[in-house]
Amino acid sequence: TGVMVFILACGSAAWNNIQDRFYDLSFRRTRFRALPQKRISVISAAVISVVLIGSGLSGLAAFFNITAFFTGVMAVICYNLLYTPLKKKTVAAIIPGSVSGMLPPLIGWTAAGSPFMSNDIFLIMTIFCLWQVPHFFVILLKDNNVGQEAGKEGLPCFTKIFTRREIRLQALIWTSLYSLAICLFLLSGIISHGFFALVIFVDAILILGVFTVVMLRKETGGMIPAFASINFSILLFMAAGIGDKLIG
């Protein structure tokens, strides 16, 4: 399943780069991508995108089941047809963007033949949703120029609505919710081995500690450690969950 989801994600990302090729020119962080720099043609990128998305979706349908296929379609729709166009118009685009990030676990869940919705997968999807918000805010805080660049182009951006201090506090609040969701996940009894439960619990406490220190400090730095820690946190959560099921 992971291979099919990875292929699907790559195809969706290629389509996103086509959609954002002019938008990316406005930002220092993205202006050197292949399409804005014309190192690859739009037609070539489109072919790559179609082949990858088609392969990912057909693989889910052929090797797993139709529910996994339709869940994959939902992920592409949320990301490419909702989030990508809307982010140029409103900050509310973060909603379909978060939904698209919640769907990969559901694809794997349904591919394994599990019920489309249950308390277990709902908790996992909630954790993925809550992780994305502080991750997004840290990217904004890490790039000091993104607000100015968005302002010049008349594009929506959270830094035009909130001060950097307010965004730091919001990142801390969302990280607290993310940490709490992980703890609720443990209380549900999904993890059966004590070692992996301990790893996940320590993960939840450490990420909250890192963000508390970084976001409440008076200095404006520390975003690179915060960015690395929030990404490592979700990776550790997934690794511990997979390890628990492999051993079990």
PDB file of C-alpha atoms in Angstrom:
ATOM      1  CA  THR A   1       0.000   0.000   0.000  1.00  0.00           C
ATOM      2  CA  GLY A   2       2.806   2.352   0.917  1.00  0.00           C
ATOM      3  CA  VAL A   3       4.321   2.075  -2.552  1.00  0.00           C
ATOM      4  CA  MET A   4       1.011   2.917  -4.240  1.00  0.00           C
ATOM      5  CA  VAL A   5       0.408   5.875  -1.902  1.00  0.00           C
ATOM      6  CA  PHE A   6       3.946   7.134  -2.534  1.00  0.00           C
ATOM      7  CA  ILE A   7       3.473   6.936  -6.308  1.00  0.00           C
ATOM      8  CA  LEU A   8       0.110   8.695  -6.000  1.00  0.00           C
ATOM      9  CA  ALA A   9       1.628  11.423  -3.813  1.00  0.00           C
ATOM     10  CA  CYS A  10       4.445  11.982  -6.312  1.00  0.00           C
ATOM     11  CA  GLY A  11       1.953  12.357  -9.147  1.00  0.00           C
ATOM     12  CA  SER A  12      -0.172  14.750  -7.113  1.00  0.00           C
ATOM     13  CA  ALA A  13       2.936  16.794  -6.235  1.00  0.00           C
ATOM     14  CA  ALA A  14       3.904  16.979  -9.912  1.00  0.00           C
ATOM     15  CA  TRP A  15       0.412  18.267 -10.741  1.00  0.00           C
ATOM     16  CA  ASN A  16       0.724  20.779  -7.916  1.00  0.00           C
ATOM     17  CA  ASN A  17       3.978  22.068  -9.388  1.00  0.00           C
ATOM     18  CA  ILE A  18       2.245  22.589 -12.721  1.00  0.00           C
ATOM     19  CA  GLN A  19      -0.586  24.483 -11.037  1.00  0.00           C
ATOM     20  CA  ASP A  20       1.838  26.606  -8.995  1.00  0.00           C
ATOM     21  CA  ARG A  21       4.490  27.322 -11.632  1.00  0.00           C
ATOM     22  CA  PHE A  22       3.647  31.049 -11.794  1.00  0.00           C
ATOM     23  CA  TYR A  23       2.741  31.300  -8.106  1.00  0.00           C
ATOM     24  CA  ASP A  24       6.113  29.778  -7.156  1.00  0.00           C
ATOM     25  CA  LEU A  25       7.981  32.584  -8.929  1.00  0.00           C
ATOM     26  CA  SER A  26       6.756  35.016  -6.257  1.00  0.00           C
ATOM     27  CA  PHE A  27       8.503  33.250  -3.381  1.00  0.00           C
ATOM     28  CA  ARG A  28      12.190  32.841  -2.679  1.00  0.00           C
ATOM     29  CA  ARG A  29      11.566  29.385  -1.198  1.00  0.00           C
ATOM     30  CA  THR A  30       9.983  28.018  -4.400  1.00  0.00           C
ATOM     31  CA  ARG A  31      11.184  30.141  -7.297  1.00  0.00           C
ATOM     32  CA  PHE A  32      14.058  27.794  -8.122  1.00  0.00           C
ATOM     33  CA  ARG A  33      11.883  24.748  -8.707  1.00  0.00           C
ATOM     34  CA  ALA A  34      12.172  23.036 -12.082  1.00  0.00           C
ATOM     35  CA  LEU A  35       9.018  24.419 -13.707  1.00  0.00           C
ATOM     36  CA  PRO A  36       9.457  28.098 -12.699  1.00  0.00           C
ATOM     37  CA  GLN A  37      13.040  27.864 -13.976  1.00  0.00           C
ATOM     38  CA  LYS A  38      11.850  26.088 -17.150  1.00  0.00           C
ATOM     39  CA  ARG A  39      14.234  23.186 -16.648  1.00  0.00           C
ATOM     40  CA  ILE A  40      11.357  20.895 -17.613  1.00  0.00           C
ATOM     41  CA  SER A  41       8.439  21.560 -19.915  1.00  0.00           C
ATOM     42  CA  VAL A  42       4.843  21.714 -18.704  1.00  0.00           C
ATOM     43  CA  ILE A  43       3.931  18.903 -21.119  1.00  0.00           C
ATOM     44  CA  SER A  44       6.627  16.625 -19.702  1.00  0.00           C
ATOM     45  CA  ALA A  45       5.534  17.398 -16.151  1.00  0.00           C
ATOM     46  CA  ALA A  46       1.901  16.707 -17.108  1.00  0.00           C
ATOM     47  CA  VAL A  47       2.811  13.329 -18.603  1.00  0.00           C
ATOM     48  CA  ILE A  48       4.742  12.406 -15.460  1.00  0.00           C
ATOM     49  CA  SER A  49       1.822  13.489 -13.293  1.00  0.00           C
ATOM     50  CA  VAL A  50      -0.784  11.540 -15.271  1.00  0.00           C
ATOM     51  CA  VAL A  51       1.347   8.385 -15.357  1.00  0.00           C
ATOM     52  CA  LEU A  52       2.084   8.507 -11.615  1.00  0.00           C
ATOM     53  CA  ILE A  53      -1.472   9.333 -10.506  1.00  0.00           C
ATOM     54  CA  GLY A  54      -2.884   6.730 -12.881  1.00  0.00           C
ATOM     55  CA  SER A  55      -0.413   4.110 -11.673  1.00  0.00           C
ATOM     56  CA  GLY A  56      -1.083   4.861  -8.015  1.00  0.00           C
ATOM     57  CA  LEU A  57      -4.859   4.757  -8.341  1.00  0.00           C
ATOM     58  CA  SER A  58      -4.953   1.722 -10.622  1.00  0.00           C
ATOM     59  CA  GLY A  59      -2.575  -0.074  -8.258  1.00  0.00           C
ATOM     60  CA  LEU A  60      -4.878   0.578  -5.316  1.00  0.00           C
ATOM     61  CA  ALA A  61      -7.842  -0.743  -7.296  1.00  0.00           C
ATOM     62  CA  ALA A  62      -6.060  -3.775  -8.771  1.00  0.00           C
ATOM     63  CA  PHE A  63      -4.056  -4.983  -5.771  1.00  0.00           C
ATOM     64  CA  PHE A  64      -6.350  -3.912  -2.946  1.00  0.00           C
ATOM     65  CA  ASN A  65      -9.968  -2.765  -3.229  1.00  0.00           C
ATOM     66  CA  ILE A  66     -12.275  -0.136  -4.652  1.00  0.00           C
ATOM     67  CA  THR A  67     -12.616   1.653  -1.303  1.00  0.00           C
ATOM     68  CA  ALA A  68      -8.867   2.310  -1.220  1.00  0.00           C
ATOM     69  CA  PHE A  69      -9.106   3.551  -4.822  1.00  0.00           C
ATOM     70  CA  PHE A  70     -11.861   6.045  -4.031  1.00  0.00           C
ATOM     71  CA  THR A  71     -10.027   7.214  -0.906  1.00  0.00           C
ATOM     72  CA  GLY A  72      -7.014   7.921  -3.115  1.00  0.00           C
ATOM     73  CA  VAL A  73      -9.233   9.866  -5.508  1.00  0.00           C
ATOM     74  CA  MET A  74     -10.522  11.901  -2.554  1.00  0.00           C
ATOM     75  CA  ALA A  75      -6.948  12.750  -1.560  1.00  0.00           C
ATOM     76  CA  VAL A  76      -6.108  14.014  -5.062  1.00  0.00           C
ATOM     77  CA  ILE A  77      -9.313  16.062  -5.216  1.00  0.00           C
ATOM     78  CA  CYS A  78      -8.678  17.677  -1.831  1.00  0.00           C
ATOM     79  CA  TYR A  79      -5.085  18.536  -2.661  1.00  0.00           C
ATOM     80  CA  ASN A  80      -5.097  19.459  -6.344  1.00  0.00           C
ATOM     81  CA  LEU A  81      -8.659  20.609  -6.983  1.00  0.00           C
ATOM     82  CA  LEU A  82      -9.400  22.302  -3.657  1.00  0.00           C
ATOM     83  CA  TYR A  83      -6.282  23.219  -1.663  1.00  0.00           C
ATOM     84  CA  THR A  84      -3.989  24.308  -4.497  1.00  0.00           C
ATOM     85  CA  PRO A  85      -6.433  26.717  -6.228  1.00  0.00           C
ATOM     86  CA  LEU A  86      -7.888  28.013  -2.949  1.00  0.00           C
ATOM     87  CA  LYS A  87      -4.553  28.877  -1.324  1.00  0.00           C
ATOM     88  CA  LYS A  88      -4.194  31.714  -3.839  1.00  0.00           C
ATOM     89  CA  LYS A  89      -7.540  33.144  -2.683  1.00  0.00           C
ATOM     90  CA  THR A  90      -8.018  32.448   1.019  1.00  0.00           C
ATOM     91  CA  VAL A  91      -6.158  31.199   4.092  1.00  0.00           C
ATOM     92  CA  ALA A  92      -9.113  28.825   4.613  1.00  0.00           C
ATOM     93  CA  ALA A  93      -7.403  26.612   2.022  1.00  0.00           C
ATOM     94  CA  ILE A  94      -5.592  25.087   4.993  1.00  0.00           C
ATOM     95  CA  ILE A  95      -8.797  23.085   5.657  1.00  0.00           C
ATOM     96  CA  PRO A  96      -8.849  20.961   2.459  1.00  0.00           C
ATOM     97  CA  GLY A  97      -5.049  20.874   2.680  1.00  0.00           C
ATOM     98  CA  SER A  98      -5.272  19.281   6.118  1.00  0.00           C
ATOM     99  CA  VAL A  99      -7.939  16.844   4.925  1.00  0.00           C
ATOM    100  CA  SER A 100      -5.688  15.674   2.095  1.00  0.00           C
ATOM    101  CA  GLY A 101      -2.950  15.034   4.660  1.00  0.00           C
ATOM    102  CA  MET A 102      -5.331  12.978   6.789  1.00  0.00           C
ATOM    103  CA  LEU A 103      -6.313  10.608   3.985  1.00  0.00           C
ATOM    104  CA  PRO A 104      -3.106   8.546   3.396  1.00  0.00           C
ATOM    105  CA  PRO A 105      -3.588   6.578   6.663  1.00  0.00           C
ATOM    106  CA  LEU A 106      -7.199   5.950   5.625  1.00  0.00           C
ATOM    107  CA  ILE A 107      -6.025   4.625   2.250  1.00  0.00           C
ATOM    108  CA  GLY A 108      -3.821   2.060   3.975  1.00  0.00           C
ATOM    109  CA  TRP A 109      -6.552   1.261   6.482  1.00  0.00           C
ATOM    110  CA  THR A 110      -9.167   0.551   3.822  1.00  0.00           C
ATOM    111  CA  ALA A 111      -6.649  -1.283   1.626  1.00  0.00           C
ATOM    112  CA  ALA A 112      -6.154  -3.729   4.498  1.00  0.00           C
ATOM    113  CA  GLY A 113      -9.897  -4.427   4.467  1.00  0.00           C
ATOM    114  CA  SER A 114     -10.664  -2.580   7.697  1.00  0.00           C
ATOM    115  CA  PRO A 115     -13.937  -0.646   8.110  1.00  0.00           C
ATOM    116  CA  PHE A 116     -13.989   2.703   6.331  1.00  0.00           C
ATOM    117  CA  MET A 117     -14.415   4.534   9.611  1.00  0.00           C
ATOM    118  CA  SER A 118     -13.722   3.396  13.159  1.00  0.00           C
ATOM    119  CA  ASN A 119     -12.503   5.031  16.350  1.00  0.00           C
ATOM    120  CA  ASP A 120      -8.969   3.766  15.753  1.00  0.00           C
ATOM    121  CA  ILE A 121      -8.490   5.248  12.292  1.00  0.00           C
ATOM    122  CA  PHE A 122     -10.323   8.412  13.330  1.00  0.00           C
ATOM    123  CA  LEU A 123      -7.741   8.960  16.083  1.00  0.00           C
ATOM    124  CA  ILE A 124      -4.862   8.357  13.698  1.00  0.00           C
ATOM    125  CA  MET A 125      -6.309  10.753  11.119  1.00  0.00           C
ATOM    126  CA  THR A 126      -6.839  13.373  13.827  1.00  0.00           C
ATOM    127  CA  ILE A 127      -3.180  13.123  14.822  1.00  0.00           C
ATOM    128  CA  PHE A 128      -2.122  13.637  11.204  1.00  0.00           C
ATOM    129  CA  CYS A 129      -4.457  16.623  10.922  1.00  0.00           C
ATOM    130  CA  LEU A 130      -3.196  18.280  14.105  1.00  0.00           C
ATOM    131  CA  TRP A 131       0.438  17.673  13.124  1.00  0.00           C
ATOM    132  CA  GLN A 132       0.044  19.567   9.860  1.00  0.00           C
ATOM    133  CA  VAL A 133      -0.988  22.888  11.423  1.00  0.00           C
ATOM    134  CA  PRO A 134       2.130  23.578  13.555  1.00  0.00           C
ATOM    135  CA  HIS A 135       4.216  22.196  10.693  1.00  0.00           C
ATOM    136  CA  PHE A 136       2.641  24.804   8.397  1.00  0.00           C
ATOM    137  CA  PHE A 137       3.068  27.630  10.920  1.00  0.00           C
ATOM    138  CA  VAL A 138       6.747  26.776  11.467  1.00  0.00           C
ATOM    139  CA  ILE A 139       7.346  27.032   7.708  1.00  0.00           C
ATOM    140  CA  LEU A 140       5.834  30.533   7.800  1.00  0.00           C
ATOM    141  CA  LEU A 141       7.971  31.508  10.789  1.00  0.00           C
ATOM    142  CA  LYS A 142      11.112  29.968   9.306  1.00  0.00           C
ATOM    143  CA  ASP A 143      10.830  32.069   6.147  1.00  0.00           C
ATOM    144  CA  ASN A 144      10.946  35.728   7.209  1.00  0.00           C
ATOM    145  CA  ASN A 145      10.164  36.944   3.692  1.00  0.00           C
ATOM    146  CA  VAL A 146       7.039  34.941   2.923  1.00  0.00           C
ATOM    147  CA  GLY A 147       4.626  37.557   4.292  1.00  0.00           C
ATOM    148  CA  GLN A 148       6.264  40.399   2.378  1.00  0.00           C
ATOM    149  CA  GLU A 149       6.389  38.357  -0.824  1.00  0.00           C
ATOM    150  CA  ALA A 150       2.716  37.382  -0.485  1.00  0.00           C
ATOM    151  CA  GLY A 151       1.806  41.017   0.178  1.00  0.00           C
ATOM    152  CA  LYS A 152       3.496  42.224  -2.979  1.00  0.00           C
ATOM    153  CA  GLU A 153       1.516  39.742  -5.047  1.00  0.00           C
ATOM    154  CA  GLY A 154      -1.766  40.340  -3.208  1.00  0.00           C
ATOM    155  CA  LEU A 155      -1.868  36.725  -2.075  1.00  0.00           C
ATOM    156  CA  PRO A 156      -3.459  35.557   1.200  1.00  0.00           C
ATOM    157  CA  CYS A 157      -1.108  34.674   4.035  1.00  0.00           C
ATOM    158  CA  PHE A 158      -1.477  34.159   7.779  1.00  0.00           C
ATOM    159  CA  THR A 159       1.362  36.628   8.386  1.00  0.00           C
ATOM    160  CA  LYS A 160      -0.899  39.347   6.943  1.00  0.00           C
ATOM    161  CA  ILE A 161      -3.574  38.531   9.526  1.00  0.00           C
ATOM    162  CA  PHE A 162      -1.541  37.706  12.636  1.00  0.00           C
ATOM    163  CA  THR A 163       1.718  38.993  14.067  1.00  0.00           C
ATOM    164  CA  ARG A 164       4.648  36.606  14.224  1.00  0.00           C
ATOM    165  CA  ARG A 165       4.169  36.428  17.988  1.00  0.00           C
ATOM    166  CA  GLU A 166       0.540  35.394  17.527  1.00  0.00           C
ATOM    167  CA  ILE A 167       1.529  32.732  15.005  1.00  0.00           C
ATOM    168  CA  ARG A 168       4.122  31.379  17.451  1.00  0.00           C
ATOM    169  CA  LEU A 169       1.451  31.076  20.144  1.00  0.00           C
ATOM    170  CA  GLN A 170      -0.953  29.390  17.733  1.00  0.00           C
ATOM    171  CA  ALA A 171       1.763  26.918  16.735  1.00  0.00           C
ATOM    172  CA  LEU A 172       2.227  26.089  20.425  1.00  0.00           C
ATOM    173  CA  ILE A 173      -1.529  25.646  20.940  1.00  0.00           C
ATOM    174  CA  TRP A 174      -1.853  23.301  17.960  1.00  0.00           C
ATOM    175  CA  THR A 175       1.215  21.342  19.065  1.00  0.00           C
ATOM    176  CA  SER A 176      -0.389  20.931  22.487  1.00  0.00           C
ATOM    177  CA  LEU A 177      -3.501  19.501  20.803  1.00  0.00           C
ATOM    178  CA  TYR A 178      -1.304  17.229  18.679  1.00  0.00           C
ATOM    179  CA  SER A 179       0.501  15.976  21.793  1.00  0.00           C
ATOM    180  CA  LEU A 180      -2.822  15.443  23.588  1.00  0.00           C
ATOM    181  CA  ALA A 181      -4.205  13.471  20.628  1.00  0.00           C
ATOM    182  CA  ILE A 182      -1.178  11.158  20.751  1.00  0.00           C
ATOM    183  CA  CYS A 183      -1.795  10.554  24.460  1.00  0.00           C
ATOM    184  CA  LEU A 184      -5.473   9.787  23.770  1.00  0.00           C
ATOM    185  CA  PHE A 185      -4.314   7.383  21.070  1.00  0.00           C
ATOM    186  CA  LEU A 186      -2.250   5.544  23.685  1.00  0.00           C
ATOM    187  CA  LEU A 187      -5.162   5.442  26.133  1.00  0.00           C
ATOM    188  CA  SER A 188      -7.313   3.792  23.470  1.00  0.00           C
ATOM    189  CA  GLY A 189      -5.177   0.663  23.773  1.00  0.00           C
ATOM    190  CA  ILE A 190      -4.270   0.438  20.085  1.00  0.00           C
ATOM    191  CA  ILE A 191      -0.586  -0.059  20.933  1.00  0.00           C
ATOM    192  CA  SER A 192      -0.120  -3.425  22.613  1.00  0.00           C
ATOM    193  CA  HIS A 193       3.618  -3.495  23.396  1.00  0.00           C
ATOM    194  CA  GLY A 194       4.902  -1.471  26.342  1.00  0.00           C
ATOM    195  CA  PHE A 195       8.132  -0.438  24.615  1.00  0.00           C
ATOM    196  CA  PHE A 196       6.390   1.150  21.654  1.00  0.00           C
ATOM    197  CA  ALA A 197       3.802   2.761  23.916  1.00  0.00           C
ATOM    198  CA  LEU A 198       6.650   4.335  25.899  1.00  0.00           C
ATOM    199  CA  VAL A 199       8.318   5.565  22.691  1.00  0.00           C
ATOM    200  CA  ILE A 200       5.092   7.236  21.549  1.00  0.00           C
ATOM    201  CA  PHE A 201       4.464   8.788  24.988  1.00  0.00           C
ATOM    202  CA  VAL A 202       7.999  10.207  25.151  1.00  0.00           C
ATOM    203  CA  ASP A 203       7.526  11.486  21.602  1.00  0.00           C
ATOM    204  CA  ALA A 204       4.376  13.383  22.645  1.00  0.00           C
ATOM    205  CA  ILE A 205       6.063  14.936  25.693  1.00  0.00           C
ATOM    206  CA  LEU A 206       9.287  15.872  23.907  1.00  0.00           C
ATOM    207  CA  ILE A 207       7.620  17.616  20.965  1.00  0.00           C
ATOM    208  CA  LEU A 208       5.492  19.675  23.350  1.00  0.00           C
ATOM    209  CA  GLY A 209       8.607  20.564  25.351  1.00  0.00           C
ATOM    210  CA  VAL A 210      10.554  21.627  22.270  1.00  0.00           C
ATOM    211  CA  PHE A 211       7.737  23.850  20.996  1.00  0.00           C
ATOM    212  CA  THR A 212       7.161  25.371  24.427  1.00  0.00           C
ATOM    213  CA  VAL A 213      10.804  26.402  24.654  1.00  0.00           C
ATOM    214  CA  VAL A 214      11.038  27.646  21.065  1.00  0.00           C
ATOM    215  CA  MET A 215       7.712  29.453  20.783  1.00  0.00           C
ATOM    216  CA  LEU A 216       7.798  31.221  24.158  1.00  0.00           C
ATOM    217  CA  ARG A 217      11.355  32.462  23.963  1.00  0.00           C
ATOM    218  CA  LYS A 218      11.877  36.144  23.208  1.00  0.00           C
ATOM    219  CA  GLU A 219      14.392  35.474  20.449  1.00  0.00           C
ATOM    220  CA  THR A 220      12.944  34.941  16.983  1.00  0.00           C
ATOM    221  CA  GLY A 221      15.213  32.012  16.078  1.00  0.00           C
ATOM    222  CA  GLY A 222      14.854  28.313  16.721  1.00  0.00           C
ATOM    223  CA  MET A 223      12.569  27.543  13.795  1.00  0.00           C
ATOM    224  CA  ILE A 224      14.908  25.017  12.181  1.00  0.00           C
ATOM    225  CA  PRO A 225      14.994  22.829  15.341  1.00  0.00           C
ATOM    226  CA  ALA A 226      11.214  23.213  15.624  1.00  0.00           C
ATOM    227  CA  PHE A 227      10.747  22.219  11.974  1.00  0.00           C
ATOM    228  CA  ALA A 228      13.029  19.206  12.361  1.00  0.00           C
ATOM    229  CA  SER A 229      11.409  18.101  15.621  1.00  0.00           C
ATOM    230  CA  ILE A 230       7.796  18.284  14.398  1.00  0.00           C
ATOM    231  CA  ASN A 231       8.688  16.199  11.325  1.00  0.00           C
ATOM    232  CA  PHE A 232      10.718  13.707  13.361  1.00  0.00           C
ATOM    233  CA  SER A 233       7.817  13.450  15.806  1.00  0.00           C
ATOM    234  CA  ILE A 234       5.303  12.211  13.234  1.00  0.00           C
ATOM    235  CA  LEU A 235       7.945   9.901  11.731  1.00  0.00           C
ATOM    236  CA  LEU A 236       8.635   8.376  15.160  1.00  0.00           C
ATOM    237  CA  PHE A 237       4.908   8.003  15.811  1.00  0.00           C
ATOM    238  CA  MET A 238       4.449   6.102  12.538  1.00  0.00           C
ATOM    239  CA  ALA A 239       7.556   3.965  13.073  1.00  0.00           C
ATOM    240  CA  ALA A 240       6.453   2.959  16.574  1.00  0.00           C
ATOM    241  CA  GLY A 241       2.947   2.120  15.379  1.00  0.00           C
ATOM    242  CA  ILE A 242       4.249   0.018  12.495  1.00  0.00           C
ATOM    243  CA  GLY A 243       6.772  -1.696  14.777  1.00  0.00           C
ATOM    244  CA  ASP A 244       4.049  -2.577  17.261  1.00  0.00           C
ATOM    245  CA  LYS A 245       1.907  -4.216  14.573  1.00  0.00           C
ATOM    246  CA  LEU A 246       4.844  -6.062  12.997  1.00  0.00           C
ATOM    247  CA  ILE A 247       5.855  -7.618  16.291  1.00  0.00           C
ATOM    248  CA  GLY A 248       2.245  -8.266  17.282  1.00  0.00           C
TER     249      GLY A 248
END
